[in-house]
Structures are given as structure tokens and as C-alpha cells.
Backbone as JSON, one array per atom type, in Angstrom:
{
  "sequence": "XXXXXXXXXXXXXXXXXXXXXXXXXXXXXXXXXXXXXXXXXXXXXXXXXXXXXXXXXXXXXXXXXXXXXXXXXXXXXXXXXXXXXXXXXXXXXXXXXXXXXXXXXXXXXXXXXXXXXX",
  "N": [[0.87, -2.47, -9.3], [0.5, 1.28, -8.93], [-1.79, 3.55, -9.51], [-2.45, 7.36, -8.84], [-3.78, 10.34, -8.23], [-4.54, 13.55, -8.1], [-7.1, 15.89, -6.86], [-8.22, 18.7, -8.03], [-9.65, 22.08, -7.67], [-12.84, 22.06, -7.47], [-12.94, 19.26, -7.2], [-13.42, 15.98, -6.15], [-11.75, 13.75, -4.01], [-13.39, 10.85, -4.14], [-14.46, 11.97, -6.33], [-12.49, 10.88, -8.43], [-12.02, 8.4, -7.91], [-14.0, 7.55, -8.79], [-14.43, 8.08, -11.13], [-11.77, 6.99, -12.21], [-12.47, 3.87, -11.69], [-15.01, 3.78, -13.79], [-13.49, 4.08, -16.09], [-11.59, 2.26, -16.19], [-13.24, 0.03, -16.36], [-14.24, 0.59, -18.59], [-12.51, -0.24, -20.11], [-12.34, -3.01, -19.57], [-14.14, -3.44, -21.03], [-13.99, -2.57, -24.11], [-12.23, -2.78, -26.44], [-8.75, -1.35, -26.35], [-8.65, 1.56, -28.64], [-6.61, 1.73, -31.79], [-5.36, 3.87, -32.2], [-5.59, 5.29, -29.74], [-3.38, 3.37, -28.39], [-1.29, 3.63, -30.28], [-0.03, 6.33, -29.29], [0.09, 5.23, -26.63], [2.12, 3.7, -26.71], [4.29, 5.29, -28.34], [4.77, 7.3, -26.33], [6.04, 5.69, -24.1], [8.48, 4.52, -26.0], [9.78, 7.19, -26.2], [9.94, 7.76, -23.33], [11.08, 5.39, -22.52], [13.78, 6.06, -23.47], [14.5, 8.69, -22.87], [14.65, 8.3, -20.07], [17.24, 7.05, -20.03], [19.16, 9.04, -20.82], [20.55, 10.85, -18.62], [23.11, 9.88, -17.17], [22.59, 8.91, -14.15], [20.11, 8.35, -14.07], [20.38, 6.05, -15.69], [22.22, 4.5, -14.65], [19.92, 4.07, -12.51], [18.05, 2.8, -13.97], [19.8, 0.35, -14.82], [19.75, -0.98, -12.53], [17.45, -1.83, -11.48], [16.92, -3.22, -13.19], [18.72, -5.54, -13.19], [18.01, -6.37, -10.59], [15.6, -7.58, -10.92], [16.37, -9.65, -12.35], [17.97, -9.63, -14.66], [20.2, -7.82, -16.27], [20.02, -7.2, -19.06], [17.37, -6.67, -19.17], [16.83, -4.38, -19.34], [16.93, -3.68, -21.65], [15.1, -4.88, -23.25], [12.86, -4.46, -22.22], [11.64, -1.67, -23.57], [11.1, -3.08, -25.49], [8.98, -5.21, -25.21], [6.7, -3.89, -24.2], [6.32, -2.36, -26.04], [5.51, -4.19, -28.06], [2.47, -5.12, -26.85], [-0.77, -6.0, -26.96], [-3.79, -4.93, -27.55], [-5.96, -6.68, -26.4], [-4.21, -7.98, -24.65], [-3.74, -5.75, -23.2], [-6.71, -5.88, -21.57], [-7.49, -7.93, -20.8], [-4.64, -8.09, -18.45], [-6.04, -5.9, -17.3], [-8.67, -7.59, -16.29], [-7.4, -9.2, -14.78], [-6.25, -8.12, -13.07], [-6.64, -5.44, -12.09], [-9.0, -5.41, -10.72], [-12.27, -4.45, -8.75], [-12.16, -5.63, -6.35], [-9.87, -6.66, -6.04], [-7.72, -4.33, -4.66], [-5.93, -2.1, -2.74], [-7.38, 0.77, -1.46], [-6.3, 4.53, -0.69], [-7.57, 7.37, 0.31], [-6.3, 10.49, 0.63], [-6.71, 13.81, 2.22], [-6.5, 17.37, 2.73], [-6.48, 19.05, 5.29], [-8.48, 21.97, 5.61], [-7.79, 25.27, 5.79], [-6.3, 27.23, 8.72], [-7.89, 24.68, 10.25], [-8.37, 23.09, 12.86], [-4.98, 21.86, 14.27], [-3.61, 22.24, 11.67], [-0.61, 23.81, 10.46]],
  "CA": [[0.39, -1.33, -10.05], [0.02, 2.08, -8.63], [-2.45, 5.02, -9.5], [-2.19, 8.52, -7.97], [-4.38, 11.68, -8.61], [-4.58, 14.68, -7.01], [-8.09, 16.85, -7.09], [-8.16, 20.33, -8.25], [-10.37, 23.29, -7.66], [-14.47, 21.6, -6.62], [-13.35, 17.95, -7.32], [-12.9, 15.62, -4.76], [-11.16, 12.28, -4.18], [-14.18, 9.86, -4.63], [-15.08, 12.03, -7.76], [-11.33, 10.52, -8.76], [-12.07, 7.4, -7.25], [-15.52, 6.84, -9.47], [-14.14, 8.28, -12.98], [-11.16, 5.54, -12.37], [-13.18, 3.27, -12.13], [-15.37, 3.77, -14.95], [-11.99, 4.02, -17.06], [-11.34, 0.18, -15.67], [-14.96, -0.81, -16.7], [-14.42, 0.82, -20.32], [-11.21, -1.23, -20.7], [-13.18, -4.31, -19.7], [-15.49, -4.06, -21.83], [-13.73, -2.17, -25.08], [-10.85, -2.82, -26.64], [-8.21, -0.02, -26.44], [-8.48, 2.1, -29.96], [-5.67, 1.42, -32.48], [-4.86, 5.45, -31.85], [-4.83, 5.28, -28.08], [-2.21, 2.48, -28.2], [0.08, 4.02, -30.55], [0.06, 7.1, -28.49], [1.12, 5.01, -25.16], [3.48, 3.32, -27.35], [5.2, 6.58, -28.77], [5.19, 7.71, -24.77], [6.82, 4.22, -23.51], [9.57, 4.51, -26.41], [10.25, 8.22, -25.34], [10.41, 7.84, -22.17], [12.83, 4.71, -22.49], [15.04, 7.39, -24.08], [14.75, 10.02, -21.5], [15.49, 8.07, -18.65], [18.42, 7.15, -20.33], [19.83, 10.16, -20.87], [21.27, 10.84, -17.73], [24.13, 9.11, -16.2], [22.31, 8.61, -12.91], [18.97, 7.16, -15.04], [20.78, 4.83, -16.75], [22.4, 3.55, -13.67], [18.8, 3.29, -11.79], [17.38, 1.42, -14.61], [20.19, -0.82, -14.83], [20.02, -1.33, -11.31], [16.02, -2.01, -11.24], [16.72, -4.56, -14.23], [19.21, -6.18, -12.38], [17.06, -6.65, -9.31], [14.6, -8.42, -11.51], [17.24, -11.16, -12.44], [18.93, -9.17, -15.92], [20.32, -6.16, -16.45], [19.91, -7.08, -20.31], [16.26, -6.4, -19.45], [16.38, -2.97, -19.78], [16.75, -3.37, -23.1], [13.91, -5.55, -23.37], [11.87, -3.67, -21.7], [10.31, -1.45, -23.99], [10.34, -3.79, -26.9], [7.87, -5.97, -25.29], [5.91, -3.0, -24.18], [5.32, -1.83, -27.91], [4.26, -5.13, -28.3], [1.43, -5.28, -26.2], [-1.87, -5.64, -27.78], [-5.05, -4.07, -26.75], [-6.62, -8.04, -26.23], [-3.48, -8.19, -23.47], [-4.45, -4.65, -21.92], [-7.71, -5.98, -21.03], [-6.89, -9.29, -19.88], [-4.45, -7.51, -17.64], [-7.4, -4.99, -16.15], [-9.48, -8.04, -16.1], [-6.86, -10.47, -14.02], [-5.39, -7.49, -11.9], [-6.95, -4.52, -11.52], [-10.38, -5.67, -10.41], [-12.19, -3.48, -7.23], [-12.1, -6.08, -5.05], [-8.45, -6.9, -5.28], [-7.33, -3.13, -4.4], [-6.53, -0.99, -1.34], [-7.31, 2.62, -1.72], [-6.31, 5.25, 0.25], [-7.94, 8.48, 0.13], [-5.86, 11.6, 1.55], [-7.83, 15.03, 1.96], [-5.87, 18.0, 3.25], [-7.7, 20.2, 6.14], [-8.78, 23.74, 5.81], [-6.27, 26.3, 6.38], [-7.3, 27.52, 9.78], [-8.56, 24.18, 11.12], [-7.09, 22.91, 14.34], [-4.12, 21.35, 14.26], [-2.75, 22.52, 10.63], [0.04, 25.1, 10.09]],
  "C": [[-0.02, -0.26, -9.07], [-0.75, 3.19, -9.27], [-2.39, 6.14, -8.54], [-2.71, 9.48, -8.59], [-4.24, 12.43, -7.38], [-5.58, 15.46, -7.54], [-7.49, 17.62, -7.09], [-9.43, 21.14, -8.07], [-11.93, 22.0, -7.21], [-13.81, 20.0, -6.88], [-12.6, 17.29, -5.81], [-12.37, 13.78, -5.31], [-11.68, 11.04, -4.5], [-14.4, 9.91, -5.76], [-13.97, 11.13, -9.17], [-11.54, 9.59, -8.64], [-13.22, 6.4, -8.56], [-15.22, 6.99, -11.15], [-12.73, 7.05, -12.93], [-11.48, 4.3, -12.82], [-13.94, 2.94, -13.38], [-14.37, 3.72, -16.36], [-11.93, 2.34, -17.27], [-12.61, -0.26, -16.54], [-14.96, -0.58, -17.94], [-13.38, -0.04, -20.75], [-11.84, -2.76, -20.8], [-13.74, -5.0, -20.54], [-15.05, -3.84, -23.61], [-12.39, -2.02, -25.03], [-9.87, -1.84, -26.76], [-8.34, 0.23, -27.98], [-6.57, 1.77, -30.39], [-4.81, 2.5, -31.79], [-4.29, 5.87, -30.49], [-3.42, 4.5, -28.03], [-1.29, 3.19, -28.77], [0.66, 5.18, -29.74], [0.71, 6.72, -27.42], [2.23, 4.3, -25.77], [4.77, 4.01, -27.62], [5.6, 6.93, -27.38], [6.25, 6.77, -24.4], [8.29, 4.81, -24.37], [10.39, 5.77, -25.49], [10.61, 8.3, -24.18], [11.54, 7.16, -21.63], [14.03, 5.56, -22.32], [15.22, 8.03, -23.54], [15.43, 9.36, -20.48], [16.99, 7.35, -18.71], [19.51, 8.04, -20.79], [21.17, 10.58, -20.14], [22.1, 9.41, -17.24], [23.22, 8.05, -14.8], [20.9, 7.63, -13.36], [19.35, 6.26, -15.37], [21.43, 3.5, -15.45], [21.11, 3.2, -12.71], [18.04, 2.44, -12.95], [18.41, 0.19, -14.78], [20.18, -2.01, -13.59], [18.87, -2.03, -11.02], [16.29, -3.57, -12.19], [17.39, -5.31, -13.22], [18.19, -6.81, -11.23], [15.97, -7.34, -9.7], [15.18, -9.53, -12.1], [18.0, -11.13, -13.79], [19.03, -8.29, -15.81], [20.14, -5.91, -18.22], [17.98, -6.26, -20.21], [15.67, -5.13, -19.79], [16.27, -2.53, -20.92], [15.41, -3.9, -24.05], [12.83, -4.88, -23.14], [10.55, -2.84, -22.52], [9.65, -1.92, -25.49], [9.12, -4.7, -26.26], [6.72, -4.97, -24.47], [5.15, -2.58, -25.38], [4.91, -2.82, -28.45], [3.16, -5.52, -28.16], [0.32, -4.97, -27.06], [-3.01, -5.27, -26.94], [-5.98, -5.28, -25.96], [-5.73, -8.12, -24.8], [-3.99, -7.03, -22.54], [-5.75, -5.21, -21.19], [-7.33, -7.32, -20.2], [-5.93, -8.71, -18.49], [-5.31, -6.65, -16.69], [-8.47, -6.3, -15.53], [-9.04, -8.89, -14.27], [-6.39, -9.65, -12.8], [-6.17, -6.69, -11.02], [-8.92, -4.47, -11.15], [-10.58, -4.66, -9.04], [-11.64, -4.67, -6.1], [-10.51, -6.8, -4.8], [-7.41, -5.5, -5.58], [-7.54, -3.21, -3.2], [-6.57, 0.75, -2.01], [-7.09, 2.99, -0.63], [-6.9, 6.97, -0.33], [-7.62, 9.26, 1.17], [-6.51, 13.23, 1.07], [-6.63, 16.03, 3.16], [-6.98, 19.15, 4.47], [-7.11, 21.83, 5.72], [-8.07, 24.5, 6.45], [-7.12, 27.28, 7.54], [-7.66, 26.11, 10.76], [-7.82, 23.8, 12.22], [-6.09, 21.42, 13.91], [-3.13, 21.25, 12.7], [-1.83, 23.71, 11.15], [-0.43, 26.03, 9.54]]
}
């Protein structure tokens, strides 16, 4: 699993770092809403669909399935996604995405002007 933000305007990378977190800790503890789910559900389908669109999509997802030991799986894929229940989301945050089995990296760009930028 990867995450990736990028601060904007006063926030900074820990402030990213600490509202994550607290995200994780609300999943923990509360079950995703009915509403939220269908929402990433509706996304998931859509997006299936998009990246099949293209020619060149269709051959990197067949290619990704493949590499996972079917190429039928792509079809699979986002039926057992819209299956997922909110009891499995947590179990997943609980078993995976814990702090202490993460690396973070936090990248900060220097001040235009400082030594050694362009």
C-alpha cells in the first residue's frame, strides 16, 4: 500500500503525516459509513472502465493481472472490490496499515534562493 500527499500553501508534511493518521485511527475504531463505501465503490467501478478504454490500459492491466498468476483477474478485480465490506476495511487498516509497520518518507523542497537549488 502506498499513500502520497503533497502540502499546499502554510501546511506542512507532518501536518499530512498527523491528519493520516488520525484517518487510520477513525477507521479503527468506526466502521466506514454505508455512503462513504458506495462512493469508493462507484469510483472503483469507474475507474475499472476508464482504464479500459484505451488500447494501451487495457494491455497494462492485462499485463499486471497476468503477473499476478491470471489475466482473467482483471475481470475479477473490481467485482470483489464492490464487495468489500466496511468490517473487511478495518480489519485490513487493523492487520496492515498499523504505525509501526510503515516507512515514511518526508520530502520538503528548499527555498528558492537557498544554496544549492536552481
Amino acid at each position: 500500500f502506498t499513500w502520497r500527499a503533497e502540502a499546499k500553501g502554510g501546511a506542512t508534511p507532518e501536518a499530512l503525516l498527523a491528519a493520516w493518521d488520525r484517518e487510520l485511527e477513525r477507521l479503527r475504531t468506526e466502521p466506514v459509513g454505508t455512503e462513504e463505501l458506495t462512493k469508493v465503490r462507484n469510483q472503483i467501478a469507474a475507474d475499472a472502465y476508464r482504464r479500459l478504454k484505451e488500447p494501451s490500459g487495457l494491455l497494462l492491466q492485462l499485463l499486471m493481472s497476468d503477473g499476478f498468476g491470471d489475466w482473467h483477474a482483471l475481470q475479477r478485480a473490481p467485482e470483489r472490490a464492490l464487495a468489500t465490506t466496511a468490517a473487511e476495511v478495518q480489519a485490513v487498516v487493523e492487520r496492515y496499515l498499523a504505525p509501526t509497520r510503515r516507512t515514511v518518507g518526508l520530502f520538503t523542497r528548499r527555498a528558492a534562493g537557498a544554496a544549492g537549488s536552481p
